[in-house]
Each structure stands twice: as structure tokens, then as C-alpha cells.
Short mmCIF file of C-alpha atoms and ligand atoms in Angstrom, two decimals:
data_model
loop_
_atom_site.label_atom_id
_atom_site.label_comp_id
_atom_site.label_asym_id
_atom_site.label_seq_id
_atom_site.Cartn_x
_atom_site.Cartn_y
_atom_site.Cartn_z
CA MET A 20 -0.21 0.19 0.24
CA LYS A 21 0.95 3.59 -0.09
CA PHE A 22 0.65 6.11 2.53
CA ALA A 23 1.25 9.95 2.25
CA PHE A 24 1.78 12.02 5.67
CA ILE A 25 1.11 15.80 5.52
CA ILE A 26 3.48 17.17 8.14
CA ASP A 27 5.20 20.11 8.85
CA PRO A 28 8.90 20.23 7.14
CA ILE A 29 10.63 17.17 8.05
CA ALA A 30 13.65 18.35 8.98
CA LYS A 31 12.17 19.77 12.00
CA LEU A 32 10.46 16.67 13.41
CA ASP A 33 11.89 15.19 15.91
CA PRO A 34 12.09 11.36 15.32
CA SER A 35 12.38 10.38 19.75
CA HIS A 36 8.86 12.31 20.06
CA ASP A 37 6.84 13.20 17.13
CA SER A 38 4.36 10.38 16.57
CA SER A 39 3.71 11.21 12.86
CA VAL A 40 7.73 10.01 12.77
CA ALA A 41 6.04 6.68 14.63
CA LEU A 42 3.38 6.03 12.17
CA MET A 43 5.39 6.51 9.08
CA GLU A 44 8.27 4.21 10.29
CA ALA A 45 5.68 1.99 11.16
CA ALA A 46 3.65 1.76 7.66
CA GLN A 47 7.34 1.34 6.36
CA LYS A 48 8.45 -1.68 8.56
CA ALA A 49 4.81 -3.30 7.32
CA GLY A 50 6.29 -3.14 3.95
CA HIS A 51 4.27 -0.13 2.73
CA GLU A 52 5.90 3.20 0.30
CA VAL A 53 6.07 6.26 2.68
CA TRP A 54 5.07 9.66 1.15
CA ILE A 55 5.28 13.18 2.67
CA ALA A 56 3.48 16.56 1.42
CA GLN A 57 2.97 19.87 3.50
CA ALA A 58 -0.54 20.93 3.53
CA THR A 59 1.02 24.01 1.68
CA GLN A 60 1.47 21.49 -1.17
CA LEU A 61 -1.68 20.71 -2.30
CA SER A 62 -3.56 21.84 -5.56
CA ALA A 63 -6.81 21.00 -7.18
CA ILE A 64 -5.73 20.45 -11.20
CA ALA A 65 -8.37 19.35 -13.50
CA GLY A 66 -10.81 18.42 -10.53
CA GLN A 67 -8.44 16.44 -9.08
CA VAL A 68 -6.58 16.88 -5.87
CA ARG A 69 -2.46 16.69 -6.23
CA ALA A 70 0.19 17.05 -3.48
CA PHE A 71 3.88 17.63 -4.20
CA LEU A 72 4.68 14.34 -2.54
CA GLN A 73 8.36 13.01 -1.97
CA GLN A 74 9.00 9.67 -1.17
CA VAL A 75 10.88 8.63 1.76
CA GLU A 76 13.00 6.24 3.66
CA LEU A 77 13.72 5.98 7.19
CA THR A 78 15.72 4.75 9.47
CA PRO A 79 14.14 3.23 12.48
CA VAL A 80 14.32 4.63 15.81
CA GLU A 81 16.03 2.53 18.21
CA LEU A 82 15.13 1.74 21.74
CA VAL A 83 18.68 1.87 24.14
CA GLU A 84 18.51 1.77 27.56
CA GLY A 85 15.11 3.25 27.74
CA ASN A 86 15.62 6.07 25.47
CA TRP A 87 15.43 6.35 21.63
CA VAL A 88 18.28 6.52 19.75
CA VAL A 89 17.74 8.21 16.26
CA ALA A 90 20.51 7.87 13.21
CA ASP A 91 21.98 10.99 11.57
CA PRO A 92 20.72 11.12 8.88
CA TRP A 93 17.25 9.18 9.84
CA TYR A 94 15.28 9.74 6.71
CA ARG A 95 16.31 9.92 2.82
CA LEU A 96 14.22 11.36 0.19
CA LEU A 97 13.83 9.56 -2.77
CA THR A 98 11.68 10.12 -6.14
CA GLU A 99 9.33 13.81 -5.88
CA GLY A 100 6.41 15.16 -7.95
CA TRP A 101 3.08 16.61 -7.81
CA ARG A 102 0.68 13.34 -7.68
CA PRO A 103 -2.79 12.79 -7.38
CA LEU A 104 -3.60 11.87 -3.72
CA GLU A 105 -6.03 9.26 -4.60
CA GLU A 106 -3.25 7.08 -5.95
CA MET A 107 -2.33 6.90 -2.24
CA ASP A 108 -4.51 4.16 0.11
CA ALA A 109 -4.06 6.11 2.85
CA VAL A 110 -3.54 10.02 3.66
CA PHE A 111 -2.67 11.30 7.55
CA MET A 112 -3.27 14.83 7.68
CA ARG A 113 -0.43 15.80 10.45
CA THR A 114 -0.15 18.98 10.63
CA ASP A 115 0.45 20.92 13.52
CA PRO A 116 -1.44 23.33 15.24
CA PRO A 117 -2.92 25.98 15.28
CA VAL A 118 -5.91 25.55 13.30
CA THR A 119 -5.36 28.28 10.55
CA MET A 120 -7.29 29.87 7.36
CA PRO A 121 -4.77 27.81 5.11
CA TYR A 122 -4.92 24.80 7.57
CA LEU A 123 -8.65 24.56 6.85
CA TYR A 124 -8.48 25.10 3.17
CA ALA A 125 -5.79 22.08 3.13
CA THR A 126 -8.88 19.88 4.92
CA GLN A 127 -11.39 21.24 2.13
CA LEU A 128 -9.42 20.20 -0.55
CA LEU A 129 -8.39 16.99 1.09
CA ASP A 130 -12.45 16.39 1.19
CA LEU A 131 -12.39 16.61 -2.41
CA VAL A 132 -10.51 12.94 -2.13
CA ASP A 133 -12.33 9.90 -2.97
CA SER A 134 -13.01 8.00 0.21
CA GLN A 135 -13.52 4.87 -1.77
CA LYS A 136 -10.01 5.25 -2.83
CA THR A 137 -8.16 6.57 -0.39
CA LEU A 138 -8.86 6.90 3.79
CA VAL A 139 -7.87 10.10 5.15
CA VAL A 140 -7.03 10.11 8.64
CA ASN A 141 -8.60 12.09 10.57
CA SER A 142 -11.29 13.01 8.32
CA PRO A 143 -11.15 16.32 6.96
CA ARG A 144 -15.17 17.00 7.74
CA GLY A 145 -14.02 15.71 11.47
CA LEU A 146 -10.69 18.00 11.56
CA GLN A 147 -13.41 21.39 10.25
CA ALA A 148 -15.45 20.26 13.00
CA ALA A 149 -13.51 19.57 15.75
CA ASN A 150 -11.96 22.39 17.44
CA GLU A 151 -9.51 20.57 20.53
CA LYS A 152 -11.38 22.74 23.27
CA LEU A 153 -14.31 23.31 22.70
CA TYR A 154 -15.02 19.48 21.47
CA ALA A 155 -14.78 18.42 24.79
CA LEU A 156 -17.87 20.29 25.66
CA ASN A 157 -19.88 17.72 23.95
CA PHE A 158 -19.25 15.70 27.15
CA PRO A 159 -20.54 17.79 30.08
CA GLU A 160 -20.84 14.54 31.99
CA VAL A 161 -16.96 13.92 32.03
CA MET A 162 -15.44 17.32 31.49
CA PRO A 163 -14.63 19.67 34.73
CA GLU A 164 -16.92 22.94 35.21
CA THR A 165 -16.18 25.01 32.06
CA ILE A 166 -16.96 28.62 30.41
CA VAL A 167 -15.87 29.70 26.59
CA SER A 168 -16.50 33.88 27.06
CA GLN A 169 -14.86 36.69 25.68
CA ASP A 170 -16.95 38.56 28.13
CA LYS A 171 -14.60 40.09 30.98
CA SER A 172 -17.53 39.90 33.47
CA VAL A 173 -18.53 36.71 32.85
CA ILE A 174 -14.83 35.05 33.58
CA GLN A 175 -14.20 37.41 36.35
CA GLN A 176 -17.30 36.20 38.16
CA PHE A 177 -16.43 32.47 37.05
CA VAL A 178 -12.62 33.02 38.22
CA GLU A 179 -14.63 34.34 41.61
CA GLU A 180 -16.96 31.76 42.18
CA GLN A 181 -14.36 28.66 41.48
CA GLY A 182 -11.46 30.72 43.46
CA ALA A 183 -8.83 29.83 40.67
CA GLY A 184 -9.13 28.77 36.74
CA VAL A 185 -7.21 28.09 33.79
CA LEU A 186 -7.30 29.84 30.93
CA LYS A 187 -6.73 28.87 27.11
CA PRO A 188 -6.80 29.98 24.17
CA LEU A 189 -9.00 28.06 21.90
CA ASP A 190 -6.20 27.53 19.15
CA GLY A 191 -3.22 26.90 21.39
CA LYS A 192 -1.36 23.62 22.04
CA ALA A 193 1.46 22.47 23.92
CA GLY A 194 0.74 25.00 26.94
CA GLU A 195 1.02 28.13 24.72
CA GLY A 196 -1.12 30.61 26.20
CA ILE A 197 -2.35 28.95 29.04
CA LEU A 198 -2.77 30.95 32.13
CA PHE A 199 -3.55 30.37 36.02
CA LEU A 200 -6.05 32.50 37.07
CA ALA A 201 -7.13 33.46 40.51
CA ALA A 202 -9.43 35.49 41.97
CA GLY A 203 -8.39 38.58 43.71
CA ASP A 204 -5.09 38.58 41.45
CA ARG A 205 -4.51 42.40 40.77
CA ASN A 206 -3.61 41.20 37.04
CA LEU A 207 -6.68 39.28 36.47
CA ASN A 208 -8.70 41.94 34.50
CA SER A 209 -5.18 42.63 32.67
CA LEU A 210 -4.82 38.56 31.92
CA ILE A 211 -8.42 38.66 30.47
CA GLU A 212 -7.74 41.43 28.29
CA ILE A 213 -4.85 40.08 26.65
CA SER A 214 -6.13 36.69 26.22
CA THR A 215 -9.51 37.98 25.05
CA ARG A 216 -7.76 40.48 22.84
CA TRP A 217 -9.78 43.26 24.47
CA GLY A 218 -13.20 40.91 24.20
CA ARG A 219 -12.92 40.15 20.15
CA GLU A 220 -12.21 36.64 20.75
CA PRO A 221 -13.55 33.93 22.91
CA VAL A 222 -11.19 31.70 25.64
CA MET A 223 -12.09 28.68 27.31
CA VAL A 224 -11.98 28.87 31.39
CA GLN A 225 -12.34 25.86 33.36
CA GLN A 226 -11.87 24.98 36.84
CA PHE A 227 -8.94 24.55 38.41
CA LEU A 228 -8.08 20.94 39.40
CA PRO A 229 -5.60 20.61 41.83
CA ALA A 230 -4.67 16.85 40.76
CA ALA A 231 -3.23 18.48 37.58
CA ALA A 232 0.16 18.47 40.18
CA GLU A 233 -0.36 14.43 39.97
CA GLY A 234 -0.25 14.76 36.04
CA ASP A 235 -2.03 15.15 33.11
CA LYS A 236 -2.61 11.77 31.40
CA ARG A 237 -2.65 11.24 27.35
CA ILE A 238 -4.62 8.66 26.18
CA ILE A 239 -4.54 7.51 22.48
CA LEU A 240 -7.56 6.59 21.02
CA LEU A 241 -7.92 4.73 17.52
CA ASP A 242 -11.23 4.66 16.01
CA GLY A 243 -12.90 5.38 19.33
CA GLU A 244 -10.93 2.80 21.69
CA PRO A 245 -8.13 3.34 24.05
CA ILE A 246 -4.64 1.89 23.16
CA GLY A 247 -2.18 3.69 25.47
CA ALA A 248 -1.42 6.44 27.59
CA VAL A 249 1.30 8.25 29.31
CA ASN A 250 1.13 10.81 32.46
CA ARG A 251 3.20 14.19 32.21
CA ILE A 252 3.72 15.61 35.33
CA PRO A 253 4.91 19.53 36.08
CA THR A 254 8.31 20.11 36.94
CA GLY A 255 9.72 23.21 38.76
CA GLN A 256 7.55 26.35 39.54
CA ASP A 257 5.49 25.52 36.39
CA PHE A 258 2.00 24.24 36.91
CA ARG A 259 1.18 23.06 33.28
CA GLY A 260 2.19 19.31 32.65
CA ASN A 261 3.14 19.67 28.73
CA MET A 262 5.95 18.01 27.50
CA ALA A 263 7.19 21.11 25.59
CA VAL A 264 7.39 23.00 28.62
CA GLY A 265 9.38 20.32 30.51
CA GLY A 266 6.52 18.29 32.05
CA ARG A 267 8.08 14.82 32.74
CA VAL A 268 6.72 11.88 31.28
CA ALA A 269 5.40 8.47 33.45
CA LYS A 270 4.55 5.44 32.75
CA ALA A 271 0.52 5.23 33.05
CA GLU A 272 -2.10 2.61 33.41
CA ILE A 273 -5.56 3.67 32.38
CA SER A 274 -7.69 3.47 35.03
CA ASP A 275 -11.57 2.66 35.06
CA ARG A 276 -12.93 6.09 35.33
CA GLU A 277 -10.75 7.09 31.88
CA ARG A 278 -12.15 4.14 30.58
CA GLU A 279 -15.31 5.69 31.34
CA ILE A 280 -14.27 9.03 29.54
CA CYS A 281 -12.98 7.17 26.56
CA ALA A 282 -16.75 4.98 26.62
CA ALA A 283 -18.13 8.46 26.61
CA VAL A 284 -16.29 10.05 24.12
CA GLY A 285 -15.44 7.13 21.45
CA PRO A 286 -18.83 6.48 19.52
CA ARG A 287 -18.80 10.37 18.80
CA LEU A 288 -15.08 10.18 17.63
CA LYS A 289 -16.13 7.29 15.28
CA ALA A 290 -18.91 9.28 13.94
CA ASP A 291 -16.86 12.23 13.38
CA GLY A 292 -14.16 10.08 11.34
CA LEU A 293 -11.36 11.10 14.41
CA TYR A 294 -9.68 7.69 14.27
CA PHE A 295 -6.57 8.78 15.84
CA VAL A 296 -7.33 11.23 18.68
CA GLY A 297 -5.41 12.11 21.74
CA LEU A 298 -7.38 12.62 25.26
CA ASP A 299 -6.35 14.83 27.99
CA ALA A 300 -7.47 13.63 31.49
CA ILE A 301 -6.78 15.48 34.32
CA GLY A 302 -8.17 13.84 38.18
CA GLY A 303 -10.55 11.99 36.09
CA TYR A 304 -11.80 14.77 33.90
CA LEU A 305 -11.59 15.16 30.31
CA THR A 306 -9.43 18.59 29.48
CA GLU A 307 -9.31 18.38 26.05
CA VAL A 308 -9.61 16.67 23.13
CA ASN A 309 -6.25 16.58 20.31
CA VAL A 310 -7.24 15.70 16.82
CA THR A 311 -4.63 17.94 14.48
CA SER A 312 -1.42 16.13 15.37
CA PRO A 313 -1.58 14.30 18.75
CA THR A 314 1.59 12.94 20.06
CA GLY A 315 2.49 10.55 22.72
CA ILE A 316 3.26 7.29 21.07
CA ARG A 317 7.31 7.26 21.38
CA GLU A 318 6.70 8.25 24.99
CA ILE A 319 4.10 5.27 25.23
CA ASP A 320 5.96 2.68 23.66
CA ARG A 321 9.42 3.82 25.31
CA LEU A 322 7.98 3.06 28.66
CA SER A 323 4.94 0.65 28.21
CA GLY A 324 6.19 -1.89 25.52
CA THR A 325 3.68 -1.20 22.73
CA ARG A 326 3.86 -0.30 19.69
CA LEU A 327 0.96 2.11 18.86
CA GLY A 328 2.41 3.07 15.33
CA GLU A 329 2.21 -0.49 14.20
CA THR A 330 -1.11 -0.94 15.85
CA THR A 331 -2.22 1.83 14.18
CA ILE A 332 -1.12 0.59 10.45
CA ALA A 333 -2.46 -2.60 10.91
CA TRP A 334 -5.85 -1.09 11.76
CA VAL A 335 -5.62 1.01 8.29
CA GLU A 336 -4.80 -2.05 6.33
CA LYS A 337 -8.03 -3.87 7.96
CA SER A 338 -10.45 -0.72 7.27
CA ARG A 339 -9.21 -0.94 3.81
CA GLY A 340 -9.78 -4.67 3.75
CA GLY A 341 -6.08 -5.29 3.16
N1 LIG B 22 -8.15 22.76 34.38
C1 LIG B 22 -6.95 22.36 35.16
N2 LIG B 22 -6.56 22.72 35.91
C2 LIG B 22 -5.48 22.43 36.49
N3 LIG B 22 -4.50 22.27 35.38
C3 LIG B 22 -4.68 22.42 33.87
C4 LIG B 22 -6.64 22.27 33.66
N4 LIG B 22 -6.42 22.66 32.59
C5 LIG B 22 -5.24 22.26 31.95
N5 LIG B 22 -3.93 21.85 32.89
C6 LIG B 22 -2.61 22.51 32.57
O1 LIG B 22 -2.50 23.08 31.10
C7 LIG B 22 -1.95 22.56 30.54
C8 LIG B 22 -2.15 22.34 28.85
O2 LIG B 22 -3.49 22.30 29.04
P1 LIG B 22 -4.27 21.87 27.98
O3 LIG B 22 -5.50 21.97 28.12
O4 LIG B 22 -4.25 20.25 27.73
O5 LIG B 22 -4.17 22.46 26.43
P2 LIG B 22 -2.69 22.27 25.85
O6 LIG B 22 -1.71 20.95 25.62
O7 LIG B 22 -3.72 22.26 24.10
O8 LIG B 22 -1.82 23.48 25.69
C9 LIG B 22 -1.84 20.73 31.28
O9 LIG B 22 -1.04 19.63 30.58
C10 LIG B 22 -2.10 21.16 32.30
O10 LIG B 22 -0.97 20.91 32.79
MG1 LIG B 23 -2.90 19.17 26.16
#
């Protein structure tokens, strides 16, 4: 089979951390062709979506004393050219957020690809519909108390009622722009003004969960079912657990309560074509649903001995009837 991965420039990927590389390696290991393109390299020509595709050959990472060792160089570009995406059996859309207008245009082009010929993961319609922060609001029974607003007095009142809150820009990732809000903080109004760009953009504000100190769990779901998890624990002064801001990763199991969360979210994810997703859970509550380019495979595989990339590629083979 032929697999295409729409990714950020390959030279910037980190094979020891990025799930996209784990998926590409798994496809190669299963004997498939691996091609890459960028979201900016899609064109519709004569009614057909084409991408500037480069075929790659990877040197897989190796686990040495608990750490991934990356070859230098770790990839080699083979042949390239503008080719119809429908030549591919599967396309993984794995461009990093933020979800900008050009990102949405790319998903609208991908939506033209015949789904009988090519499986697009995640489905372009699903990516268009699901904002990573707002999507969790579909599951109030497993979410902490949360508001979304651009109105200063609404946000102030929520923070006063809760005593403390966590503010999240709706287009952020990797801890970017995440703020701890405390009732009575002399900077509170100013923080709200800056984050909402003086009332022009809504933000999410969530009840502060003290359990965040014990970790923010990333749970990977494949076709609605949990397949692995890793915990991210804040270090130093930072209350955020994201790996990108220094969070320490630790081996994790999926608790009964977290399985309940997955059961609440899974059927909707399947229906929306959100096949490869990373849920974030803190203290038994769902805080975020990552659909664009969720990470975690490398950390989970390293700590739990799984091979989630291979699991995912095997699922694609099965759903393509291969
Ligand atoms: N409700 C909350 N209570 C306490 N800490 C939180 C809460 N929500 C998020 N955090 C912390 O902020 C980090 C980032 O939040 P998240 O919603 O996952 O956004 P993103 O990862 O997209 O930046 C989390 O890893 C966690 O450490
Ligand atoms: Mg997160």
C-alpha cells in the first residue's frame, strides 16, 4: 500500500518524540511506500487533488537503555513530484496547530479526495468540525466546570465562584497561552483583556483541578478505543504538564474512570471520523481532545513496551480491506 503523511517540514520533526515519525516508520516496516507532503503543497488541478509528494526512506529509531536513539541522517528523500492523492491508499493529515484559514483550506481540498480510494486520517470533515478545546464541551458529564466566553464580567464571575481557574486560548497547543487565574489577583483583568484581545476572541476557562500536580494523562484512542496512555507531570514552578514546557513523562495505566471517559467520547469520535486522537485527562476529568497531530506514541511505546504506530497502521490495513 501507499501511505502519504501531510506534515510540517520533515527536517524539523523529532523522531524520538513525534508520533508522525512513529507512524511513518510503522508503515515502512509493514512494507508500504511512505510519502510526505506539506499542507501548503496541495493543489486542485482538473478536478483532482494533487500533492507535491516526496517518497522517503527512514532509518528507524532504536531503544537503547530506555531512550530512543536517532540515526543521523534519519531519513532519505527518494523520488518526488506532483501526484494525485487518490494514488495513495491512506493519507494522514498531521500538520501541527494552530488551525488557521490555510489549514482549513487544506482540509477542504482533502475533502475532495474520493474516500473509496483513499482513507484520510483524521477525516477532513472531522478536523473542520472539531476545535481541540471546544470539542470536549460535547461531553459535560466527564468535563470539569468550564465556560467559554469573551466577556470580561462573565470570566471574572466564574473565577470568583471557582476561586481559581485555568484559561486556554481556543487555538493553542503545547501549553501555549495557558494561564492560571486566581480570584483577587491584581493582574486578573489585564490577563483576561490580553487573552481575549480586549473582548474580540473567546477563550475557555476551566475550574482549576489541583490533581494536575499529579499529572495530565494523554490517552491515545484509535477508532474510538483507548490503546495506550502516558502521564505528564509538571516540574519546577510551572503548573502546566505539557512535555513542551518541561513536563516529566511517566508510565501510566488507564484507570476505570478514564475508560468511562473514553466510552463517553469514543462513539462520537468514530461518527466524526476522528480515528487517531489524543485525549487529555486530569484527575478523572476530560480537559482536551487533540485531533490535529496528537503526540504520545514514542513516550508510551518507550515506557509501556507497546508499538502503537504498528497498531495504527494495522488498523488502516484492515479498514482498507488489506
Ligand atoms: N483544568 C485544569 N486544571 C489544572 N491544570 C490544567 C487544567 N487544564 C489544563 N491544565 C494544565 O495545563 C496544561 C495544558 O492544558 P491543555 O488543556 O491540555 O492545553 P494544551 O495542551 O493544548 O496547551 C495541561 O497539561 C495541564 O498541566
Ligand atoms: Mg494538552
